[in-house]
PDB file of C-alpha atoms in Angstrom:
ATOM      1  CA  UNK A  19     -98.073 -92.515 130.654  1.00  0.00           C
ATOM      2  CA  UNK A  20    -100.425 -95.126 128.851  1.00  0.00           C
ATOM      3  CA  UNK A  21    -102.379 -94.750 125.671  1.00  0.00           C
ATOM      4  CA  UNK A  22    -105.552 -95.299 128.247  1.00  0.00           C
ATOM      5  CA  UNK A  23    -104.829 -92.530 130.665  1.00  0.00           C
ATOM      6  CA  UNK A  24    -103.770 -90.191 127.878  1.00  0.00           C
ATOM      7  CA  UNK A  25    -106.970 -90.986 126.255  1.00  0.00           C
ATOM      8  CA  UNK A  26    -109.113 -89.960 129.615  1.00  0.00           C
ATOM      9  CA  UNK A  27    -106.778 -87.064 129.720  1.00  0.00           C
ATOM     10  CA  UNK A  28    -107.307 -85.725 126.579  1.00  0.00           C
ATOM     11  CA  UNK A  29    -111.082 -86.448 127.176  1.00  0.00           C
ATOM     12  CA  UNK A  30    -111.252 -83.821 129.741  1.00  0.00           C
ATOM     13  CA  UNK A  31    -109.668 -81.900 128.307  1.00  0.00           C
ATOM     14  CA  UNK A  32    -112.570 -81.101 124.913  1.00  0.00           C
ATOM     15  CA  UNK A  33    -114.612 -81.992 127.844  1.00  0.00           C
ATOM     16  CA  UNK A  34    -113.964 -79.075 130.035  1.00  0.00           C
ATOM     17  CA  UNK A  35    -113.345 -76.675 127.396  1.00  0.00           C
ATOM     18  CA  UNK A  36    -114.850 -73.166 128.165  1.00  0.00           C
ATOM     19  CA  UNK A  37    -116.475 -70.296 125.967  1.00  0.00           C
ATOM     20  CA  UNK A  38    -114.770 -68.094 124.621  1.00  0.00           C
ATOM     21  CA  UNK A  39    -115.671 -64.456 123.385  1.00  0.00           C
ATOM     22  CA  UNK A  40    -115.044 -63.454 119.770  1.00  0.00           C
ATOM     23  CA  UNK A  41    -113.628 -59.817 119.297  1.00  0.00           C
ATOM     24  CA  UNK A  42    -113.497 -58.068 116.100  1.00  0.00           C
ATOM     25  CA  UNK A  43    -111.552 -54.197 115.799  1.00  0.00           C
ATOM     26  CA  UNK A  44    -113.484 -51.343 117.097  1.00  0.00           C
ATOM     27  CA  UNK A  45    -115.754 -48.481 115.088  1.00  0.00           C
ATOM     28  CA  UNK A  46    -112.834 -46.374 115.580  1.00  0.00           C
ATOM     29  CA  UNK A  47    -110.432 -46.085 112.646  1.00  0.00           C
ATOM     30  CA  UNK A  48    -109.545 -50.107 113.763  1.00  0.00           C
ATOM     31  CA  UNK A  49    -107.513 -49.530 116.338  1.00  0.00           C
ATOM     32  CA  UNK A  50    -108.123 -52.007 119.359  1.00  0.00           C
ATOM     33  CA  UNK A  51    -110.521 -54.791 120.291  1.00  0.00           C
ATOM     34  CA  UNK A  52    -114.249 -54.648 121.055  1.00  0.00           C
ATOM     35  CA  UNK A  53    -115.705 -57.615 122.666  1.00  0.00           C
ATOM     36  CA  UNK A  54    -118.828 -58.670 121.051  1.00  0.00           C
ATOM     37  CA  UNK A  55    -121.257 -60.417 122.995  1.00  0.00           C
ATOM     38  CA  UNK A  56    -121.130 -63.793 120.958  1.00  0.00           C
ATOM     39  CA  UNK A  57    -119.826 -66.544 122.822  1.00  0.00           C
ATOM     40  CA  UNK A  58    -117.707 -69.127 120.644  1.00  0.00           C
ATOM     41  CA  UNK A  59    -117.275 -72.830 122.357  1.00  0.00           C
ATOM     42  CA  UNK A  60    -114.138 -74.894 120.864  1.00  0.00           C
ATOM     43  CA  UNK A  61    -115.235 -78.202 120.299  1.00  0.00           C
ATOM     44  CA  UNK A  62    -112.249 -80.815 119.654  1.00  0.00           C
ATOM     45  CA  UNK A  63    -114.413 -82.921 117.760  1.00  0.00           C
ATOM     46  CA  UNK A  64    -112.873 -86.396 118.018  1.00  0.00           C
ATOM     47  CA  UNK A  65    -112.855 -86.092 121.282  1.00  0.00           C
ATOM     48  CA  UNK A  66    -115.543 -85.135 122.053  1.00  0.00           C
ATOM     49  CA  UNK A  67    -116.770 -88.388 121.700  1.00  0.00           C
ATOM     50  CA  UNK A  68    -114.511 -90.174 123.679  1.00  0.00           C
ATOM     51  CA  UNK A  69    -115.050 -88.149 126.880  1.00  0.00           C
ATOM     52  CA  UNK A  70    -118.296 -89.294 126.585  1.00  0.00           C
ATOM     53  CA  UNK A  71    -117.517 -91.775 126.196  1.00  0.00           C
ATOM     54  CA  UNK A  72    -115.742 -91.654 129.819  1.00  0.00           C
ATOM     55  CA  UNK A  73    -119.396 -89.954 130.599  1.00  0.00           C
ATOM     56  CA  UNK A  74    -121.827 -91.491 132.821  1.00  0.00           C
ATOM     57  CA  UNK A  75    -124.201 -88.775 131.609  1.00  0.00           C
ATOM     58  CA  UNK A  76    -126.854 -91.408 129.912  1.00  0.00           C
ATOM     59  CA  UNK A  77    -127.451 -93.625 132.864  1.00  0.00           C
ATOM     60  CA  UNK A  78    -128.468 -93.591 136.327  1.00  0.00           C
ATOM     61  CA  UNK A  79    -126.146 -94.309 139.462  1.00  0.00           C
ATOM     62  CA  UNK A  80    -125.440 -97.278 139.745  1.00  0.00           C
ATOM     63  CA  UNK A  81    -127.033-100.242 141.459  1.00  0.00           C
ATOM     64  CA  UNK A  82    -126.953-100.172 145.518  1.00  0.00           C
ATOM     65  CA  UNK A  83    -124.238-103.016 147.063  1.00  0.00           C
ATOM     66  CA  UNK A  84    -126.702-106.542 147.504  1.00  0.00           C
ATOM     67  CA  UNK A  85    -126.922-106.384 151.269  1.00  0.00           C
ATOM     68  CA  UNK A  86    -128.980-107.869 153.669  1.00  0.00           C
ATOM     69  CA  UNK A  87    -129.164-107.766 157.581  1.00  0.00           C
ATOM     70  CA  UNK A  88    -130.654-110.093 159.610  1.00  0.00           C
ATOM     71  CA  UNK A  89    -130.497-112.563 163.399  1.00  0.00           C
ATOM     72  CA  UNK A  90    -129.468-116.103 164.292  1.00  0.00           C
ATOM     73  CA  UNK A  91    -128.954-117.968 166.919  1.00  0.00           C
ATOM     74  CA  UNK A  92    -125.703-120.343 166.941  1.00  0.00           C
ATOM     75  CA  UNK A  93    -125.850-123.683 169.137  1.00  0.00           C
ATOM     76  CA  UNK A  94    -124.277-126.696 169.363  1.00  0.00           C
ATOM     77  CA  UNK A  95    -126.040-129.589 168.092  1.00  0.00           C
ATOM     78  CA  UNK A  96    -129.459-130.060 166.217  1.00  0.00           C
ATOM     79  CA  UNK A  97    -130.865-131.230 169.824  1.00  0.00           C
ATOM     80  CA  UNK A  98    -130.070-127.670 170.895  1.00  0.00           C
ATOM     81  CA  UNK A  99    -131.814-126.258 167.862  1.00  0.00           C
ATOM     82  CA  UNK A 100    -134.897-128.415 168.817  1.00  0.00           C
ATOM     83  CA  UNK A 101    -135.330-127.062 171.372  1.00  0.00           C
ATOM     84  CA  UNK A 102    -134.896-123.489 171.082  1.00  0.00           C
ATOM     85  CA  UNK A 103    -137.488-123.966 167.979  1.00  0.00           C
ATOM     86  CA  UNK A 104    -139.919-125.315 170.467  1.00  0.00           C
ATOM     87  CA  UNK A 105    -139.848-122.701 172.888  1.00  0.00           C
ATOM     88  CA  UNK A 106    -139.997-119.943 170.278  1.00  0.00           C
ATOM     89  CA  UNK A 107    -143.172-122.153 168.831  1.00  0.00           C
ATOM     90  CA  UNK A 108    -144.301-121.958 172.563  1.00  0.00           C
ATOM     91  CA  UNK A 109    -143.744-117.668 172.765  1.00  0.00           C
ATOM     92  CA  UNK A 110    -140.197-116.599 173.864  1.00  0.00           C
ATOM     93  CA  UNK A 111    -139.267-113.893 171.522  1.00  0.00           C
ATOM     94  CA  UNK A 112    -136.432-114.618 169.234  1.00  0.00           C
ATOM     95  CA  UNK A 113    -134.168-111.654 170.749  1.00  0.00           C
ATOM     96  CA  UNK A 114    -134.704-113.080 174.100  1.00  0.00           C
ATOM     97  CA  UNK A 115    -133.408-116.883 172.599  1.00  0.00           C
ATOM     98  CA  UNK A 116    -130.517-115.620 170.959  1.00  0.00           C
ATOM     99  CA  UNK A 117    -128.584-113.820 174.409  1.00  0.00           C
ATOM    100  CA  UNK A 118    -129.928-117.343 176.800  1.00  0.00           C
ATOM    101  CA  UNK A 119    -129.176-120.162 174.175  1.00  0.00           C
ATOM    102  CA  UNK A 120    -126.810-119.002 171.398  1.00  0.00           C
ATOM    103  CA  UNK A 121    -123.005-119.579 171.373  1.00  0.00           C
ATOM    104  CA  UNK A 122    -122.549-116.288 168.872  1.00  0.00           C
ATOM    105  CA  UNK A 123    -120.854-112.980 170.691  1.00  0.00           C
ATOM    106  CA  UNK A 124    -123.600-111.340 168.165  1.00  0.00           C
ATOM    107  CA  UNK A 125    -126.074-113.052 170.858  1.00  0.00           C
ATOM    108  CA  UNK A 126    -125.721-110.031 173.621  1.00  0.00           C
ATOM    109  CA  UNK A 127    -127.269-108.146 170.260  1.00  0.00           C
ATOM    110  CA  UNK A 128    -130.675-110.415 169.964  1.00  0.00           C
ATOM    111  CA  UNK A 129    -128.434-112.785 167.281  1.00  0.00           C
ATOM    112  CA  UNK A 130    -128.585-108.975 165.644  1.00  0.00           C
ATOM    113  CA  UNK A 131    -125.214-109.317 162.413  1.00  0.00           C
ATOM    114  CA  UNK A 132    -126.555-105.604 161.860  1.00  0.00           C
ATOM    115  CA  UNK A 133    -126.083-105.802 157.424  1.00  0.00           C
ATOM    116  CA  UNK A 134    -123.398-107.643 155.270  1.00  0.00           C
ATOM    117  CA  UNK A 135    -122.676-108.125 151.489  1.00  0.00           C
ATOM    118  CA  UNK A 136    -123.018-111.881 149.654  1.00  0.00           C
ATOM    119  CA  UNK A 137    -118.893-113.633 150.907  1.00  0.00           C
ATOM    120  CA  UNK A 138    -119.642-112.064 154.447  1.00  0.00           C
ATOM    121  CA  UNK A 139    -120.617-115.908 155.973  1.00  0.00           C
ATOM    122  CA  UNK A 140    -119.588-118.883 155.672  1.00  0.00           C
ATOM    123  CA  UNK A 141    -121.591-120.362 152.294  1.00  0.00           C
ATOM    124  CA  UNK A 142    -123.981-121.950 153.882  1.00  0.00           C
ATOM    125  CA  UNK A 143    -125.113-119.453 155.844  1.00  0.00           C
ATOM    126  CA  UNK A 144    -124.920-116.551 152.432  1.00  0.00           C
ATOM    127  CA  UNK A 145    -126.808-119.721 150.504  1.00  0.00           C
ATOM    128  CA  UNK A 146    -130.191-119.692 152.972  1.00  0.00           C
ATOM    129  CA  UNK A 147    -129.815-115.878 153.321  1.00  0.00           C
ATOM    130  CA  UNK A 148    -129.333-114.462 149.966  1.00  0.00           C
ATOM    131  CA  UNK A 149    -131.458-116.561 148.464  1.00  0.00           C
ATOM    132  CA  UNK A 150    -135.069-115.745 146.480  1.00  0.00           C
ATOM    133  CA  UNK A 151    -136.605-118.988 148.196  1.00  0.00           C
ATOM    134  CA  UNK A 152    -136.298-117.759 151.636  1.00  0.00           C
ATOM    135  CA  UNK A 153    -138.672-115.913 152.763  1.00  0.00           C
ATOM    136  CA  UNK A 154    -138.627-112.146 155.082  1.00  0.00           C
ATOM    137  CA  UNK A 155    -138.913-112.549 158.716  1.00  0.00           C
ATOM    138  CA  UNK A 156    -139.037-115.853 159.264  1.00  0.00           C
ATOM    139  CA  UNK A 157    -137.013-118.232 160.659  1.00  0.00           C
ATOM    140  CA  UNK A 158    -134.517-120.898 158.620  1.00  0.00           C
ATOM    141  CA  UNK A 159    -133.092-123.704 159.695  1.00  0.00           C
ATOM    142  CA  UNK A 160    -131.077-125.437 161.784  1.00  0.00           C
ATOM    143  CA  UNK A 161    -128.686-125.175 159.237  1.00  0.00           C
ATOM    144  CA  UNK A 162    -125.833-126.616 159.858  1.00  0.00           C
ATOM    145  CA  UNK A 163    -122.145-124.726 159.315  1.00  0.00           C
ATOM    146  CA  UNK A 164    -118.489-125.457 160.711  1.00  0.00           C
ATOM    147  CA  UNK A 165    -119.554-123.309 163.903  1.00  0.00           C
ATOM    148  CA  UNK A 166    -122.122-125.091 164.395  1.00  0.00           C
ATOM    149  CA  UNK A 167    -125.650-124.793 164.087  1.00  0.00           C
ATOM    150  CA  UNK A 168    -128.114-121.595 163.113  1.00  0.00           C
ATOM    151  CA  UNK A 169    -131.052-120.718 163.141  1.00  0.00           C
ATOM    152  CA  UNK A 170    -131.087-117.526 161.026  1.00  0.00           C
ATOM    153  CA  UNK A 171    -134.110-114.778 160.069  1.00  0.00           C
ATOM    154  CA  UNK A 172    -133.588-112.554 157.198  1.00  0.00           C
ATOM    155  CA  UNK A 173    -135.209-108.921 158.163  1.00  0.00           C
ATOM    156  CA  UNK A 174    -134.625-107.022 154.821  1.00  0.00           C
ATOM    157  CA  UNK A 175    -132.536-107.902 151.441  1.00  0.00           C
ATOM    158  CA  UNK A 176    -131.281-104.816 149.553  1.00  0.00           C
ATOM    159  CA  UNK A 177    -129.291-104.018 146.374  1.00  0.00           C
ATOM    160  CA  UNK A 178    -129.114-105.708 143.140  1.00  0.00           C
ATOM    161  CA  UNK A 179    -132.749-105.798 141.394  1.00  0.00           C
ATOM    162  CA  UNK A 180    -133.158-109.345 141.102  1.00  0.00           C
ATOM    163  CA  UNK A 181    -130.184-111.375 142.185  1.00  0.00           C
ATOM    164  CA  UNK A 182    -130.697-112.782 144.825  1.00  0.00           C
TER     165      UNK A 182
END
């Protein structure tokens, strides 16, 4: 057992001390003991401070993990990306265009990538998704990666406060 584990164990013991009741001689000639109703809580002094160090009572729950939900259309060339963007400008739905043009398997589900954390996608893709300058619900791109050209829509970002 290393020193930190030892301190943690001692802190836990100190944290979970139970209340004991004090016994005193009975009124019947000192024979037997009577239990009084006043509890006496045993503390461990120095180790009480250590147990507080391992607690999280002063702080709220940890923040949610940084995540984003996005959709994309992946095409091989900038010309295809331009064609798709022109069709969107004419009123075609993003999901329909993803099914028709995207070379990514996500195209079958309208381009939806679901929810993911930073580092899940290629860096060029993450840079757009998690940038504070990227407005949600707006088509961004084309963004070039090793897979081709992406037209990206960020649907939602959560967690991390001002991180992204």
